[in-house]
Amino acid sequence: DQQVKQNSPSLSVQEGRISILNCDYTNSMFDYFLWYKKYPAEGPTFLISISSIKDKNEDGRFTVFLNKSAKHLSLHIVPSQPGDSAVYFCAAIPWAGSYQLTFGKGTKLSVIP
Amino acid sequence: NAGVTQTPKFQVLKTGQSMTLQCAQDMNHNSMYWYRQDPGMGLRLIYYSASEGTTDKGEVPNGYNVSRLNKREFSLRLESAAPSQTSVYFCASSGSLSSYEQYFGPGTRLTVT
């Protein structure tokens, strides 16, 4: 049973436009959410996170929105750049002090120049 | 600062052979993790070590053993490799109870024939 779902395996966006990557979760105990970015042949790297007590967190071109009632979060990248082309993983952690990240299957973003 | 390092980068094993994947971090992190990633799947937690001297099973521990050798090193052992263990293996570390962000190594691509 998948607790973190990324229903779009891939997304193509024109350079300069907005990229929106979506993530849904089923476990209401999740307390903290993270986005990781992964290039081919490399390990994932942390991108941005949000606590369940917030509904928005912004870091430069990257903004994560959390809708707890809908159990949905999204990552917005504005403006998108070719270097943003990667696989993006949504991840969640169930409670403070837990070490177990639960990952979604990832969305492959392609930014077309 | 190398971050998280993994050896080897690539390995081919025959069914029934054993091997140990090595992981080391130089960030003085308390917690370390082993994940596997299969095509079209998110990362799945195999084992983790919350702190030196402790290890616990994750989501997919069968067929694996781990050793937290010291604070820096966390190894993953396949005692009798099976084709189902063909995967990319990632080691990660995180700093403390208040830090949910995990830092990943570059991965080991393992093929079992």
Coordinates of N, CA and C in Angstrom, one line a residue:
Chain A
D1 N 0.8 -1.2 0.0 CA 0.0 0.0 0.0 C 0.9 1.2 0.0
Q2 N 0.8 2.0 -1.1 CA 1.6 3.2 -1.2 C 1.1 4.3 -0.4
Q3 N 1.9 4.8 0.6 CA 1.5 5.9 1.4 C 1.8 7.3 0.8
V4 N 2.7 7.3 -0.1 CA 3.1 8.6 -0.7 C 3.0 8.3 -2.2
K5 N 2.2 9.1 -2.9 CA 1.9 8.8 -4.3 C 2.3 10.0 -5.2
Q6 N 3.0 9.7 -6.2 CA 3.3 10.7 -7.2 C 2.7 10.2 -8.5
N7 N 1.5 10.6 -8.9 CA 0.8 10.0 -10.0 C 1.2 10.3 -11.4
S8 N 2.1 11.3 -11.5 CA 2.6 11.6 -12.8 C 4.0 11.1 -12.9
P9 N 4.3 10.1 -13.8 CA 5.7 9.6 -13.9 C 6.6 10.6 -14.6
S10 N 6.0 11.5 -15.4 CA 6.8 12.4 -16.2 C 6.1 13.7 -16.4
L11 N 6.8 14.8 -16.7 CA 6.3 16.1 -16.9 C 7.3 16.8 -17.8
S12 N 6.7 17.5 -18.9 CA 7.6 18.3 -19.8 C 7.1 19.7 -19.7
V13 N 8.1 20.7 -19.5 CA 7.7 22.1 -19.4 C 8.7 22.9 -20.2
Q14 N 8.2 24.0 -20.8 CA 9.1 24.9 -21.6 C 9.9 25.7 -20.6
E15 N 11.1 25.9 -21.0 CA 12.0 26.8 -20.2 C 11.4 28.1 -19.9
G16 N 11.5 28.6 -18.7 CA 10.9 29.9 -18.3 C 9.5 29.8 -17.8
R17 N 8.8 28.7 -18.0 CA 7.4 28.5 -17.5 C 7.5 27.9 -16.1
I18 N 6.3 27.7 -15.5 CA 6.2 27.1 -14.2 C 6.1 25.6 -14.3
S19 N 6.8 24.9 -13.5 CA 6.7 23.5 -13.3 C 5.9 23.2 -12.0
I20 N 4.9 22.3 -12.1 CA 4.2 22.0 -10.9 C 4.2 20.5 -10.7
L21 N 4.8 20.0 -9.7 CA 4.9 18.6 -9.4 C 4.0 18.3 -8.2
N22 N 3.2 17.2 -8.3 CA 2.2 16.9 -7.3 C 2.5 15.7 -6.5
C23 N 2.0 15.6 -5.3 CA 2.2 14.5 -4.4 C 1.0 14.3 -3.5
D24 N 0.5 13.1 -3.3 CA -0.6 12.9 -2.4 C -0.1 11.9 -1.4
Y25 N -0.7 11.9 -0.2 CA -0.3 11.0 0.8 C -1.6 10.5 1.5
T26 N -1.5 9.3 2.1 CA -2.6 8.7 2.7 C -2.5 8.6 4.3
N27 N -1.3 8.7 4.8 CA -1.1 8.6 6.2 C -1.2 9.9 6.9
S28 N -2.3 10.1 7.7 CA -2.5 11.4 8.3 C -1.5 11.6 9.5
M29 N -0.7 10.6 9.8 CA 0.3 10.8 10.8 C 1.6 11.5 10.3
F30 N 1.7 11.6 9.0 CA 2.9 12.3 8.5 C 2.9 13.7 9.0
D31 N 4.1 14.1 9.4 CA 4.4 15.4 10.1 C 5.2 16.3 9.3
Y32 N 6.0 15.8 8.4 CA 7.0 16.6 7.7 C 7.2 16.1 6.4
F33 N 7.3 17.0 5.4 CA 7.4 16.5 4.0 C 8.6 17.1 3.3
L34 N 9.3 16.4 2.5 CA 10.5 16.8 1.8 C 10.4 16.5 0.3
W35 N 11.1 17.3 -0.4 CA 11.3 17.1 -1.9 C 12.8 16.8 -2.1
Y36 N 13.1 15.8 -2.8 CA 14.5 15.5 -3.2 C 14.5 15.5 -4.8
K37 N 15.7 15.9 -5.2 CA 16.0 15.9 -6.7 C 17.1 14.9 -7.0
K38 N 16.9 14.2 -8.1 CA 17.9 13.2 -8.4 C 18.3 13.3 -9.9
Y39 N 19.6 13.5 -10.1 CA 20.1 13.4 -11.5 C 20.6 11.9 -11.7
P40 N 20.6 11.5 -13.0 CA 21.1 10.2 -13.3 C 22.5 9.9 -12.8
A41 N 22.7 8.7 -12.2 CA 23.9 8.2 -11.7 C 24.4 9.0 -10.5
E42 N 23.5 9.7 -9.9 CA 23.9 10.4 -8.6 C 22.8 10.0 -7.5
G43 N 23.2 10.3 -6.3 CA 22.3 10.1 -5.2 C 21.3 11.3 -5.1
P44 N 20.1 11.1 -4.5 CA 19.2 12.2 -4.4 C 19.8 13.3 -3.5
T45 N 19.4 14.5 -3.8 CA 19.8 15.7 -3.0 C 18.6 16.4 -2.5
F46 N 18.7 16.8 -1.2 CA 17.6 17.5 -0.6 C 17.3 18.9 -1.3
L47 N 16.0 19.2 -1.5 CA 15.7 20.4 -2.2 C 15.0 21.4 -1.3
I48 N 13.8 21.0 -0.7 CA 13.0 21.8 0.1 C 12.1 21.0 1.0
S49 N 11.7 21.5 2.1 CA 10.8 20.8 3.0 C 9.7 21.7 3.6
I50 N 8.7 21.0 4.2 CA 7.7 21.8 4.8 C 7.2 21.0 6.0
S51 N 6.9 21.7 7.1 CA 6.3 21.1 8.3 C 4.8 21.1 8.1
S52 N 4.1 20.1 8.8 CA 2.7 20.1 8.7 C 2.0 21.3 9.4
I53 N 2.7 22.1 10.1 CA 2.1 23.2 10.7 C 2.0 24.4 9.8
K54 N 2.7 24.3 8.6 CA 2.7 25.4 7.6 C 1.9 25.0 6.4
D55 N 1.6 25.9 5.6 CA 1.0 25.6 4.3 C 1.8 26.0 3.1
K56 N 2.9 26.7 3.4 CA 3.8 27.2 2.3 C 5.2 27.3 2.8
N57 N 6.2 27.0 1.9 CA 7.6 27.3 2.2 C 8.3 27.6 0.9
E58 N 9.0 28.6 0.9 CA 9.6 29.2 -0.3 C 11.2 29.2 -0.2
D59 N 11.8 28.9 -1.2 CA 13.3 29.0 -1.3 C 13.7 29.3 -2.7
G60 N 13.9 30.6 -2.9 CA 14.3 31.0 -4.3 C 13.2 30.6 -5.3
R61 N 13.6 29.9 -6.3 CA 12.6 29.5 -7.4 C 11.7 28.4 -7.0
F62 N 11.9 27.8 -5.8 CA 11.2 26.6 -5.4 C 10.2 27.0 -4.3
T63 N 9.0 26.6 -4.4 CA 7.9 26.8 -3.4 C 7.2 25.5 -3.2
V64 N 7.0 25.1 -2.0 CA 6.2 23.9 -1.7 C 4.9 24.3 -1.0
F65 N 3.8 23.8 -1.4 CA 2.5 24.1 -0.8 C 2.0 22.8 -0.2
L66 N 1.4 22.9 1.0 CA 0.8 21.8 1.6 C -0.7 22.0 1.9
N67 N -1.5 21.1 1.5 CA -3.0 21.2 1.8 C -3.3 19.9 2.7
K68 N -3.3 20.1 4.0 CA -3.4 19.0 4.9 C -4.8 18.3 4.8
S69 N -5.8 19.1 4.6 CA -7.2 18.5 4.5 C -7.3 17.6 3.3
A70 N -6.6 18.0 2.2 CA -6.7 17.2 1.0 C -5.5 16.2 1.0
K71 N -4.7 16.2 1.9 CA -3.5 15.3 2.0 C -2.7 15.4 0.7
H72 N -2.4 16.7 0.3 CA -1.8 16.9 -1.0 C -0.7 18.0 -0.8
L73 N 0.4 17.8 -1.5 CA 1.4 18.8 -1.6 C 1.9 18.9 -3.0
S74 N 2.4 20.1 -3.3 CA 2.9 20.4 -4.6 C 4.2 21.2 -4.5
L75 N 5.0 21.0 -5.5 CA 6.3 21.7 -5.7 C 6.2 22.6 -6.9
H76 N 6.4 23.9 -6.7 CA 6.4 24.8 -7.9 C 7.8 25.3 -8.2
I77 N 8.2 25.3 -9.4 CA 9.5 25.8 -9.8 C 9.2 26.9 -10.8
V78 N 9.6 28.1 -10.4 CA 9.4 29.3 -11.3 C 10.6 30.2 -11.3
P79 N 11.2 30.5 -12.4 CA 11.0 29.9 -13.7 C 11.7 28.6 -13.9
S80 N 11.2 27.7 -14.7 CA 11.9 26.5 -14.9 C 13.2 26.7 -15.8
Q81 N 14.2 25.9 -15.5 CA 15.5 26.0 -16.2 C 15.9 24.6 -16.7
P82 N 16.6 24.5 -17.8 CA 17.0 23.2 -18.3 C 17.8 22.4 -17.2
G83 N 18.5 23.0 -16.3 CA 19.2 22.3 -15.3 C 18.3 21.7 -14.2
D84 N 17.0 22.1 -14.3 CA 16.1 21.5 -13.3 C 15.6 20.1 -13.8
S85 N 16.0 19.7 -15.0 CA 15.6 18.4 -15.5 C 16.2 17.3 -14.7
A86 N 15.4 16.6 -14.0 CA 15.8 15.6 -13.1 C 14.5 14.8 -12.6
V87 N 14.8 13.8 -11.8 CA 13.6 13.1 -11.2 C 13.4 13.7 -9.8
Y88 N 12.2 14.0 -9.5 CA 11.9 14.7 -8.2 C 11.0 13.7 -7.4
F89 N 11.5 13.4 -6.2 CA 10.9 12.5 -5.2 C 10.2 13.3 -4.1
C90 N 9.0 13.0 -3.8 CA 8.3 13.5 -2.6 C 8.6 12.5 -1.5
A91 N 8.8 13.0 -0.3 CA 9.0 12.1 0.8 C 8.3 12.6 2.1
A92 N 8.0 11.7 3.0 CA 7.3 12.1 4.2 C 7.8 11.4 5.4
I93 N 7.7 12.0 6.6 CA 8.2 11.4 7.8 C 7.1 11.4 8.8
P94 N 6.8 10.3 9.5 CA 5.6 10.2 10.3 C 5.5 11.0 11.5
W95 N 6.6 11.1 12.3 CA 6.5 11.9 13.5 C 7.9 12.4 13.9
A96 N 7.9 13.4 14.7 CA 9.1 14.0 15.2 C 10.0 12.9 15.8
G97 N 11.2 12.8 15.4 CA 12.1 11.8 15.9 C 12.1 10.5 15.2
S98 N 11.1 10.3 14.3 CA 11.2 9.1 13.5 C 12.2 9.3 12.4
Y99 N 12.9 8.2 12.0 CA 13.9 8.3 11.0 C 13.5 7.8 9.6
Q100 N 12.3 7.3 9.6 CA 11.9 6.6 8.4 C 11.2 7.4 7.4
L101 N 11.9 7.8 6.3 CA 11.3 8.5 5.2 C 10.6 7.6 4.3
T102 N 9.4 7.9 3.9 CA 8.6 7.2 3.0 C 8.6 8.0 1.7
F103 N 9.1 7.4 0.6 CA 9.3 8.1 -0.7 C 8.2 7.7 -1.7
G104 N 7.8 8.7 -2.5 CA 7.0 8.4 -3.7 C 7.9 7.8 -4.8
K105 N 7.2 7.4 -5.9 CA 8.0 6.8 -7.0 C 8.7 7.8 -7.8
G106 N 8.5 9.1 -7.7 CA 9.2 10.1 -8.4 C 8.5 10.5 -9.7
T107 N 8.8 11.8 -10.1 CA 8.3 12.4 -11.3 C 9.5 12.9 -12.1
K108 N 9.6 12.4 -13.3 CA 10.8 12.9 -14.2 C 10.4 14.2 -14.8
L109 N 11.1 15.3 -14.5 CA 10.8 16.6 -15.1 C 11.8 16.8 -16.2
S110 N 11.3 17.2 -17.4 CA 12.1 17.6 -18.5 C 11.8 19.1 -18.8
V111 N 12.8 19.9 -18.8 CA 12.6 21.3 -19.1 C 13.2 21.6 -20.5
I112 N 12.4 21.9 -21.4 CA 12.8 22.0 -22.8 C 13.2 23.4 -23.1
P113 N 14.5 23.6 -23.6 CA 15.0 24.9 -23.9 C 14.2 25.6 -25.0
Chain B
N1 N 35.5 18.0 2.5 CA 34.3 17.3 3.0 C 33.7 16.5 1.9
A2 N 33.9 15.1 2.0 CA 33.4 14.3 1.0 C 31.9 14.0 1.1
G3 N 31.3 14.2 2.3 CA 29.9 13.9 2.5 C 29.7 12.4 2.8
V4 N 28.9 11.8 1.9 CA 28.7 10.3 2.1 C 29.3 9.6 0.9
T5 N 30.2 8.7 1.2 CA 30.9 7.9 0.1 C 30.5 6.5 0.2
Q6 N 30.4 5.8 -1.0 CA 30.0 4.4 -1.1 C 31.0 3.7 -2.0
T7 N 31.3 2.5 -1.6 CA 32.1 1.6 -2.5 C 31.5 0.2 -2.5
P8 N 31.6 -0.5 -3.6 CA 32.0 0.0 -4.9 C 30.9 0.8 -5.6
K9 N 31.2 1.3 -6.8 CA 30.2 2.0 -7.6 C 29.4 1.0 -8.4
F10 N 30.0 0.0 -8.8 CA 29.4 -1.1 -9.6 C 29.8 -2.4 -9.2
Q11 N 29.0 -3.4 -9.2 CA 29.3 -4.8 -8.9 C 28.4 -5.7 -9.6
V12 N 29.0 -6.8 -10.1 CA 28.3 -7.9 -10.7 C 28.6 -9.2 -9.9
L13 N 27.5 -9.8 -9.4 CA 27.6 -11.0 -8.6 C 26.9 -12.2 -9.3
K14 N 27.3 -13.4 -9.0 CA 26.6 -14.6 -9.4 C 25.6 -14.9 -8.3
T15 N 24.5 -15.5 -8.6 CA 23.6 -16.0 -7.6 C 24.3 -16.8 -6.5
G16 N 24.1 -16.5 -5.3 CA 24.7 -17.3 -4.2 C 26.0 -16.7 -3.6
Q17 N 26.6 -15.8 -4.4 CA 27.8 -15.1 -3.9 C 27.4 -14.1 -2.8
S18 N 28.4 -13.7 -2.0 CA 28.2 -12.8 -1.0 C 29.0 -11.5 -1.2
M19 N 28.6 -10.4 -0.7 CA 29.4 -9.2 -0.7 C 29.0 -8.2 0.3
T20 N 29.8 -7.2 0.6 CA 29.5 -6.2 1.5 C 29.7 -4.8 0.8
L21 N 28.6 -4.0 0.9 CA 28.7 -2.6 0.4 C 29.1 -1.7 1.6
Q22 N 30.0 -0.9 1.3 CA 30.6 0.0 2.3 C 30.0 1.4 2.2
C23 N 29.9 2.1 3.3 CA 29.4 3.4 3.3 C 30.1 4.2 4.5
A24 N 30.5 5.4 4.2 CA 31.1 6.2 5.2 C 30.7 7.7 5.1
Q25 N 30.5 8.3 6.2 CA 30.2 9.8 6.2 C 31.1 10.6 7.1
D26 N 31.4 11.8 6.6 CA 32.4 12.6 7.4 C 31.7 13.8 7.9
M27 N 30.4 13.8 8.1 CA 29.6 14.9 8.6 C 29.3 14.8 10.1
N28 N 29.8 13.8 10.8 CA 29.6 13.6 12.2 C 28.1 13.4 12.5
H29 N 27.4 12.7 11.5 CA 26.0 12.5 11.7 C 25.8 11.2 12.6
N30 N 24.7 11.3 13.3 CA 24.4 10.2 14.2 C 23.7 9.0 13.5
S31 N 22.8 9.3 12.5 CA 22.0 8.3 11.9 C 22.4 8.0 10.5
M32 N 22.3 6.7 10.2 CA 22.7 6.3 8.8 C 21.6 5.3 8.3
Y33 N 21.5 5.2 7.0 CA 20.4 4.4 6.3 C 21.0 3.7 5.1
W34 N 20.3 2.6 4.8 CA 20.5 1.9 3.5 C 19.2 1.8 2.8
Y35 N 19.1 2.2 1.5 CA 18.0 2.2 0.7 C 18.3 1.4 -0.6
R36 N 17.2 0.9 -1.2 CA 17.4 0.3 -2.6 C 16.4 1.1 -3.5
Q37 N 16.8 1.2 -4.7 CA 15.9 1.8 -5.7 C 15.8 0.9 -6.9
D38 N 14.6 0.5 -7.3 CA 14.3 -0.3 -8.4 C 13.6 0.5 -9.5
P39 N 13.7 0.1 -10.7 CA 13.1 0.9 -11.8 C 11.7 1.2 -11.6
G40 N 11.3 2.5 -11.7 CA 9.9 2.9 -11.6 C 9.4 2.9 -10.1
M41 N 10.4 2.7 -9.2 CA 10.0 2.7 -7.8 C 10.7 3.8 -7.1
G42 N 10.1 4.2 -5.9 CA 10.8 5.1 -5.1 C 11.9 4.4 -4.3
L43 N 12.6 5.1 -3.4 CA 13.6 4.5 -2.6 C 12.9 3.8 -1.4
R44 N 13.3 2.6 -1.2 CA 12.8 1.8 -0.1 C 13.8 1.5 1.0
L45 N 13.5 1.7 2.2 CA 14.4 1.6 3.3 C 14.7 0.1 3.6
I46 N 16.0 -0.3 3.6 CA 16.3 -1.7 4.0 C 16.6 -1.8 5.5
Y47 N 17.6 -1.0 5.9 CA 17.9 -1.0 7.4 C 18.3 0.4 7.7
Y48 N 18.3 0.8 9.0 CA 18.8 2.0 9.4 C 19.5 1.9 10.8
S49 N 20.3 2.9 11.1 CA 21.0 2.9 12.4 C 20.7 4.3 13.0
A50 N 19.9 4.4 14.0 CA 19.6 5.7 14.6 C 20.8 6.3 15.2
S51 N 21.6 5.5 15.8 CA 22.9 6.0 16.4 C 23.9 4.9 16.5
E52 N 25.1 5.2 16.8 CA 26.2 4.2 16.9 C 25.7 3.1 17.9
G53 N 25.9 1.8 17.4 CA 25.5 0.7 18.3 C 24.1 0.2 18.2
T54 N 23.3 0.9 17.3 CA 21.9 0.4 17.1 C 21.6 0.2 15.6
T55 N 20.9 -0.8 15.3 CA 20.4 -1.0 13.9 C 19.0 -1.5 14.0
D56 N 18.2 -1.1 13.0 CA 16.8 -1.6 12.9 C 16.4 -1.9 11.5
K57 N 15.4 -2.8 11.4 CA 14.9 -3.1 10.1 C 14.0 -2.0 9.5
G58 N 14.1 -1.9 8.2 CA 13.2 -1.0 7.5 C 12.1 -1.7 6.8
E59 N 11.8 -1.2 5.6 CA 10.6 -1.8 4.9 C 11.0 -3.2 4.2
V60 N 12.2 -3.3 3.7 CA 12.6 -4.5 2.9 C 13.9 -5.1 3.4
P61 N 13.9 -5.7 4.6 CA 15.2 -6.1 5.2 C 15.6 -7.5 4.8
N62 N 14.7 -8.3 4.2 CA 15.0 -9.7 4.0 C 16.1 -9.9 3.0
G63 N 17.1 -10.8 3.4 CA 18.2 -11.1 2.5 C 19.4 -10.2 2.8
Y64 N 19.3 -9.3 3.8 CA 20.4 -8.3 4.1 C 20.8 -8.3 5.5
N65 N 22.0 -8.0 5.8 CA 22.4 -7.7 7.2 C 23.2 -6.4 7.2
V66 N 23.3 -5.8 8.3 CA 24.0 -4.5 8.4 C 24.9 -4.5 9.6
S67 N 26.0 -3.6 9.6 CA 26.8 -3.4 10.7 C 27.1 -1.9 10.8
R68 N 26.9 -1.4 12.0 CA 27.3 0.0 12.2 C 28.7 -0.1 12.9
L69 N 29.7 0.0 12.1 CA 31.1 -0.3 12.6 C 31.5 0.8 13.6
N70 N 31.2 2.0 13.4 CA 31.5 3.1 14.2 C 30.6 4.3 13.8
K71 N 30.8 5.5 14.3 CA 29.9 6.5 14.0 C 29.9 6.9 12.5
R72 N 31.1 6.7 11.8 CA 31.3 7.1 10.4 C 30.8 6.0 9.5
E73 N 30.8 4.7 9.8 CA 30.7 3.7 8.8 C 29.5 2.8 9.1
F74 N 28.8 2.4 8.0 CA 27.6 1.6 8.0 C 27.6 0.7 6.8
S75 N 27.8 -0.6 7.0 CA 27.9 -1.5 5.9 C 26.7 -2.4 5.7
L76 N 26.5 -2.8 4.5 CA 25.3 -3.6 4.1 C 25.9 -4.9 3.5
R77 N 25.4 -6.1 4.0 CA 25.9 -7.4 3.5 C 24.8 -8.2 2.9
L78 N 25.2 -8.7 1.8 CA 24.3 -9.7 1.1 C 25.0 -11.1 1.3
E79 N 24.4 -11.9 2.1 CA 25.0 -13.2 2.4 C 25.0 -14.2 1.2
S80 N 23.9 -14.2 0.5 CA 23.7 -15.1 -0.6 C 22.8 -14.4 -1.7
A81 N 23.5 -13.7 -2.6 CA 22.8 -12.8 -3.5 C 21.8 -13.6 -4.4
A82 N 20.7 -12.9 -4.7 CA 19.7 -13.4 -5.5 C 19.4 -12.4 -6.6
P83 N 18.9 -12.8 -7.8 CA 18.6 -11.9 -8.9 C 17.6 -10.8 -8.4
S84 N 16.8 -11.1 -7.5 CA 15.8 -10.1 -7.0 C 16.5 -8.9 -6.3
Q85 N 17.8 -9.1 -5.9 CA 18.5 -8.1 -5.3 C 19.3 -7.2 -6.2
T86 N 19.1 -7.4 -7.5 CA 19.6 -6.5 -8.5 C 18.9 -5.1 -8.3
S87 N 19.7 -4.1 -8.1 CA 19.1 -2.8 -7.8 C 20.3 -1.8 -7.6
V88 N 19.9 -0.5 -7.4 CA 20.8 0.5 -7.0 C 20.7 0.8 -5.6
Y89 N 21.8 0.7 -4.8 CA 21.8 0.8 -3.4 C 22.3 2.2 -3.0
F90 N 21.6 2.9 -2.1 CA 22.0 4.2 -1.7 C 22.2 4.2 -0.2
C91 N 23.3 4.7 0.3 CA 23.5 5.0 1.7 C 23.2 6.4 2.0
A92 N 22.6 6.7 3.2 CA 22.4 8.1 3.5 C 22.7 8.3 5.0
S93 N 22.8 9.6 5.4 CA 23.0 9.9 6.8 C 22.2 11.2 7.2
S94 N 21.9 11.3 8.4 CA 21.2 12.5 8.9 C 21.8 12.9 10.3
G95 N 21.7 14.2 10.6 CA 22.5 14.7 11.7 C 22.0 14.3 13.1
S96 N 20.7 14.6 13.3 CA 20.2 14.5 14.7 C 18.7 14.3 14.7
L97 N 18.2 14.1 15.9 CA 16.7 13.9 16.1 C 15.9 15.1 15.5
S98 N 16.5 16.3 15.5 CA 15.8 17.4 15.0 C 16.0 17.7 13.5
S99 N 16.8 16.8 12.9 CA 17.1 17.0 11.5 C 16.5 15.9 10.7
Y100 N 15.5 16.2 9.9 CA 14.9 15.2 9.0 C 15.6 15.0 7.7
E101 N 16.4 16.0 7.3 CA 17.1 15.9 6.0 C 18.1 14.8 6.0
Q102 N 18.0 14.0 5.0 CA 19.0 12.9 4.8 C 19.9 13.3 3.6
Y103 N 21.2 13.0 3.8 CA 22.2 13.2 2.7 C 22.6 11.9 2.2
F104 N 22.6 11.8 0.8 CA 22.8 10.5 0.2 C 24.1 10.4 -0.5
G105 N 24.6 9.2 -0.6 CA 25.8 8.9 -1.3 C 25.4 8.7 -2.8
P106 N 26.4 8.4 -3.6 CA 26.2 8.4 -5.1 C 25.6 7.1 -5.6
G107 N 25.6 6.1 -4.7 CA 24.9 4.8 -5.1 C 25.9 3.7 -5.5
T108 N 25.4 2.5 -5.4 CA 26.1 1.3 -5.9 C 25.2 0.5 -6.8
R109 N 25.6 0.3 -8.0 CA 24.7 -0.4 -9.0 C 25.1 -1.9 -8.9
L110 N 24.2 -2.7 -8.4 CA 24.5 -4.1 -8.2 C 23.7 -4.9 -9.2
T111 N 24.3 -5.9 -9.9 CA 23.6 -6.8 -10.8 C 23.9 -8.2 -10.3
V112 N 22.9 -9.0 -10.1 CA 23.0 -10.4 -9.7 C 22.6 -11.3 -10.8
T113 N 23.4 -12.1 -11.4 CA 23.1 -12.9 -12.6 C 22.8 -14.4 -12.1

